[in-house]
CSV table of C-alpha atoms in Angstrom, one decimal:
chain,number,residue,atom,x,y,z
A,196,ASN,CA,65.2,233.4,172.5
A,197,ALA,CA,68.3,232.6,173.6
A,198,GLY,CA,68.4,235.8,177.3
A,199,VAL,CA,71.2,236.7,178.8
A,200,THR,CA,74.4,234.8,177.6
A,201,GLN,CA,77.2,235.1,179.8
A,202,THR,CA,81.1,233.7,178.1
A,203,PRO,CA,83.2,231.9,179.1
A,204,LYS,CA,81.5,229.7,181.6
A,205,PHE,CA,84.6,228.7,183.5
A,206,ARG,CA,88.0,230.7,184.0
A,207,ILE,CA,91.2,230.8,185.5
A,208,LEU,CA,93.3,233.6,185.7
A,209,LYS,CA,97.2,234.0,187.5
A,210,ILE,CA,97.1,237.4,189.6
A,211,GLY,CA,97.6,240.6,187.5
A,212,GLN,CA,96.0,239.3,183.9
A,213,SER,CA,93.4,240.7,182.6
A,214,MET,CA,90.3,239.0,180.5
A,215,THR,CA,86.8,240.9,179.8
A,216,LEU,CA,83.7,238.7,180.6
A,217,GLN,CA,80.9,239.4,178.1
A,218,CYS,CA,77.3,239.6,178.5
A,219,THR,CA,74.9,239.4,175.5
A,220,GLN,CA,70.7,239.7,175.7
A,221,ASP,CA,68.5,239.2,172.2
A,222,MET,CA,65.5,240.7,174.3
A,223,ASN,CA,65.9,244.7,173.8
A,224,HIS,CA,66.3,245.4,177.6
A,225,ASN,CA,67.2,249.2,178.7
A,226,TYR,CA,68.1,247.7,182.3
A,227,MET,CA,71.9,245.8,182.4
A,228,TYR,CA,73.6,244.8,185.8
A,229,TRP,CA,77.3,242.8,187.0
A,230,TYR,CA,77.0,241.5,190.0
A,231,ARG,CA,79.7,239.1,192.1
A,232,GLN,CA,78.4,236.4,194.4
A,233,ASP,CA,80.4,235.4,197.5
A,234,PRO,CA,80.9,232.2,198.6
A,235,GLY,CA,77.9,232.2,201.5
A,236,MET,CA,77.0,235.4,200.1
A,237,GLY,CA,74.4,237.6,198.5
A,238,LEU,CA,74.8,239.2,194.8
A,239,LYS,CA,76.8,242.4,195.1
A,240,LEU,CA,76.4,244.9,192.4
A,241,ILE,CA,79.4,245.5,190.4
A,242,TYR,CA,77.8,248.1,187.5
A,243,TYR,CA,75.0,249.0,186.2
A,244,SER,CA,73.7,250.5,182.8
A,245,VAL,CA,70.6,251.9,181.7
A,246,GLY,CA,71.4,252.2,178.5
A,247,ALA,CA,73.9,251.9,175.4
A,248,GLY,CA,76.3,255.4,176.6
A,249,ILE,CA,75.7,255.1,180.1
A,250,THR,CA,77.0,253.4,182.9
A,251,ASP,CA,77.3,253.9,186.6
A,252,LYS,CA,79.6,252.3,189.8
A,253,GLY,CA,77.7,249.7,191.8
A,254,GLU,CA,78.2,248.7,195.5
A,255,VAL,CA,81.9,247.1,194.6
A,256,PRO,CA,83.2,248.8,191.7
A,257,ASN,CA,86.8,248.8,192.3
A,258,GLY,CA,88.8,247.2,190.3
A,259,TYR,CA,86.7,246.6,187.0
A,260,ASN,CA,85.9,248.6,183.8
A,261,VAL,CA,82.8,248.0,182.3
A,262,SER,CA,81.3,249.7,178.8
A,263,ARG,CA,78.1,249.5,176.8
A,264,SER,CA,78.7,250.6,172.9
A,265,THR,CA,74.9,248.5,172.0
A,266,THR,CA,71.8,247.5,174.0
A,267,GLU,CA,72.5,244.2,173.3
A,268,ASP,CA,76.5,244.5,174.7
A,269,PHE,CA,77.7,245.1,178.0
A,270,PRO,CA,81.2,243.4,178.7
A,271,LEU,CA,83.1,243.5,181.9
A,272,ARG,CA,86.9,243.9,182.0
A,273,LEU,CA,89.1,242.6,185.2
A,274,GLU,CA,92.4,244.6,184.9
A,275,LEU,CA,95.5,242.9,187.1
A,276,ALA,CA,93.3,240.4,188.8
A,277,ALA,CA,93.5,240.1,192.1
A,278,PRO,CA,93.1,237.0,194.1
A,279,SER,CA,89.8,239.3,195.5
A,280,GLN,CA,88.1,238.8,192.8
A,281,THR,CA,87.7,235.2,192.7
A,282,SER,CA,84.4,235.0,192.9
A,283,VAL,CA,80.7,234.1,190.0
A,284,TYR,CA,79.8,237.0,188.1
A,285,PHE,CA,76.4,237.1,186.6
A,286,CYS,CA,75.2,239.9,184.3
A,287,ALA,CA,71.2,240.8,184.1
A,288,SER,CA,69.4,242.5,182.3
A,289,SER,CA,65.7,244.7,183.0
A,290,TYR,CA,63.4,246.1,180.8
A,291,SER,CA,62.2,248.7,183.2
A,292,THR,CA,62.7,249.7,186.4
A,293,GLY,CA,58.6,250.1,186.9
A,294,GLU,CA,56.1,247.3,186.4
A,295,GLY,CA,58.4,245.8,189.1
A,296,TYR,CA,59.9,243.7,186.3
A,297,GLY,CA,62.2,241.1,187.6
A,298,TYR,CA,65.7,240.2,185.8
A,299,THR,CA,66.7,237.6,183.5
A,300,PHE,CA,70.0,236.6,184.7
A,301,GLY,CA,73.0,234.6,182.5
A,302,SER,CA,74.1,231.7,184.2
A,303,GLY,CA,77.3,233.2,185.8
A,304,THR,CA,80.7,233.2,184.9
A,305,ARG,CA,83.1,230.8,187.3
A,306,LEU,CA,86.6,233.0,187.9
A,307,THR,CA,89.1,231.7,189.7
A,308,VAL,CA,92.4,234.1,190.2
A,309,VAL,CA,95.5,231.6,191.4
B,104,ALA,CA,70.6,251.7,201.1
B,105,GLN,CA,68.4,249.7,202.0
B,106,THR,CA,69.4,246.0,203.6
B,107,VAL,CA,68.3,242.7,203.5
B,108,THR,CA,67.8,240.4,205.9
B,109,GLN,CA,67.9,236.0,205.9
B,110,SER,CA,68.7,235.1,209.5
B,111,GLN,CA,68.2,231.3,208.6
B,112,PRO,CA,71.5,230.1,206.6
B,113,GLU,CA,69.8,226.8,206.3
B,114,MET,CA,66.6,224.7,206.1
B,115,SER,CA,65.6,221.1,206.1
B,116,VAL,CA,62.1,219.9,205.1
B,117,GLN,CA,60.9,216.0,203.7
B,118,GLU,CA,59.2,215.9,201.3
B,119,ALA,CA,55.2,216.5,200.8
B,120,GLU,CA,55.7,219.1,203.8
B,121,THR,CA,55.8,223.1,204.3
B,122,VAL,CA,59.3,225.1,204.8
B,123,THR,CA,59.3,228.8,205.3
B,124,LEU,CA,62.0,231.1,204.7
B,125,SER,CA,62.3,234.7,206.7
B,126,CYS,CA,63.6,237.7,205.2
B,127,THR,CA,63.2,240.8,206.8
B,128,TYR,CA,64.6,244.4,205.2
B,129,ASP,CA,65.2,248.0,206.3
B,130,THR,CA,63.6,251.0,204.0
B,131,SER,CA,62.1,254.2,204.7
B,132,GLU,CA,60.8,254.2,201.0
B,133,SER,CA,57.0,253.0,200.9
B,134,ASP,CA,57.1,251.9,197.3
B,135,TYR,CA,59.2,248.7,196.2
B,136,TYR,CA,59.0,245.9,194.9
B,137,LEU,CA,60.2,242.1,197.2
B,138,PHE,CA,61.6,238.8,195.0
B,139,TRP,CA,62.2,235.9,195.9
B,140,TYR,CA,64.8,233.7,193.7
B,141,LYS,CA,66.0,230.1,193.5
B,142,GLN,CA,69.5,229.5,193.0
B,143,PRO,CA,70.2,225.4,192.1
B,144,PRO,CA,73.3,223.4,192.2
B,145,SER,CA,74.0,225.2,187.9
B,146,ARG,CA,74.0,228.2,189.5
B,147,GLN,CA,71.1,229.6,187.1
B,148,MET,CA,68.8,232.6,189.0
B,149,ILE,CA,65.2,231.5,188.5
B,150,LEU,CA,62.2,234.0,189.7
B,151,VAL,CA,60.2,232.6,191.8
B,152,ILE,CA,57.4,235.1,193.0
B,153,ARG,CA,57.7,239.2,193.0
B,154,GLN,CA,55.4,241.3,195.8
B,155,GLU,CA,54.8,245.3,195.3
B,156,ALA,CA,54.5,246.8,198.1
B,157,TYR,CA,51.6,248.5,197.0
B,158,LYS,CA,49.0,245.8,196.6
B,159,GLN,CA,47.9,244.1,200.3
B,160,GLN,CA,47.9,240.9,198.8
B,161,ASN,CA,50.3,238.5,199.4
B,162,ALA,CA,51.9,236.8,196.1
B,163,THR,CA,51.2,233.1,194.7
B,164,GLU,CA,52.6,230.3,192.5
B,165,ASN,CA,51.6,227.9,192.5
B,166,ARG,CA,53.2,226.0,196.0
B,167,PHE,CA,55.2,229.2,196.3
B,168,SER,CA,53.6,232.3,198.3
B,169,VAL,CA,55.0,235.0,200.4
B,170,ASN,CA,53.3,236.5,203.7
B,171,PHE,CA,53.9,239.9,203.3
B,172,GLN,CA,54.5,242.1,206.3
B,173,LYS,CA,54.9,245.6,204.9
B,174,ALA,CA,54.4,247.3,208.5
B,175,ALA,CA,57.1,245.0,209.9
B,176,LYS,CA,58.9,244.7,206.9
B,177,SER,CA,59.2,241.0,206.8
B,178,PHE,CA,58.5,239.0,203.4
B,179,SER,CA,58.4,235.7,204.0
B,180,LEU,CA,58.5,232.3,201.4
B,181,LYS,CA,56.1,229.5,202.2
B,182,ILE,CA,56.7,226.4,200.2
B,183,SER,CA,54.1,223.7,200.4
B,184,ASP,CA,54.3,220.7,198.8
B,185,SER,CA,57.7,219.9,199.2
B,186,GLN,CA,59.9,218.2,195.9
B,187,LEU,CA,63.6,217.0,196.1
B,188,GLY,CA,63.8,219.4,193.3
B,189,ASP,CA,62.9,222.9,195.3
B,190,ALA,CA,66.6,222.3,196.9
B,191,ALA,CA,68.1,225.0,196.1
B,192,MET,CA,69.5,228.8,197.6
B,193,TYR,CA,66.8,230.8,197.5
B,194,PHE,CA,67.3,234.7,198.2
B,195,CYS,CA,65.3,237.6,198.7
B,196,ALA,CA,65.5,240.7,197.0
B,197,TYR,CA,64.6,244.0,197.3
B,198,ARG,CA,63.9,247.0,194.3
B,199,SER,CA,63.1,250.3,194.8
B,200,ALA,CA,60.7,251.5,192.5
B,201,GLU,CA,60.9,255.2,192.5
B,202,ARG,CA,65.0,255.1,191.9
B,203,SER,CA,67.9,253.6,192.7
B,204,TRP,CA,67.7,252.6,189.1
B,205,GLY,CA,66.4,249.3,189.5
B,206,LYS,CA,68.9,247.9,191.0
B,207,LEU,CA,68.2,244.9,193.5
B,208,GLN,CA,69.6,244.4,196.4
B,209,PHE,CA,70.1,240.9,197.3
B,210,GLY,CA,70.2,238.8,201.0
B,211,ALA,CA,73.1,236.0,201.5
B,212,GLY,CA,70.4,233.6,201.3
B,213,THR,CA,69.1,230.2,202.4
B,214,GLN,CA,69.9,227.0,201.5
B,215,VAL,CA,67.1,224.5,201.2
B,216,VAL,CA,67.6,220.9,201.6
B,217,VAL,CA,65.0,218.8,200.9
B,218,THR,CA,65.2,214.6,202.1
B,219,PRO,CA,62.9,212.2,201.2
């Protein structure tokens, strides 16, 4: 049981480049989330999805895009990378919003934009 | 929007001693969930404990317990018999039970340092 798998674990991008952060879960969770964690800060929500084909913006969506074509996959796309996007990115999933379920997190992607 | 505040950037504790981490939150909702997550140097986010707002009884998980004061909007975490493996960043988080699609609102975190 892999849980939530994120790739890559580390990446260095040059300003203006684009990339996709991959996220896959094998728990048949409906809800998936992308967060970023800046040094000394808590996690901030970028985008989330409540099911295949349904996505919505979080607190800090600018400079990112997402898609959710299947229940399992929720990739995060960075277009025209900027130094402000240097951060650690976490993907997470949840079975339900009820019953107080917590998240299952991936192991994170450390992204540096130079 | 809900806000979560952790006022202690860092807390230090000796092995076998007890440390309490503070968390306050701001909400107008009556039904919600609160969580403590642990993030060790490996970066992995690990759920430590959760509390349902409609339950008055404080949650306990082995050496971890919470003091949930709903009226005061306070949710502190107590780590008893601290171990070196408890050294990590700890995040308090809020999740609405009424709407917002299960989004978690995180505090800024408290770094716990455990000394031998």
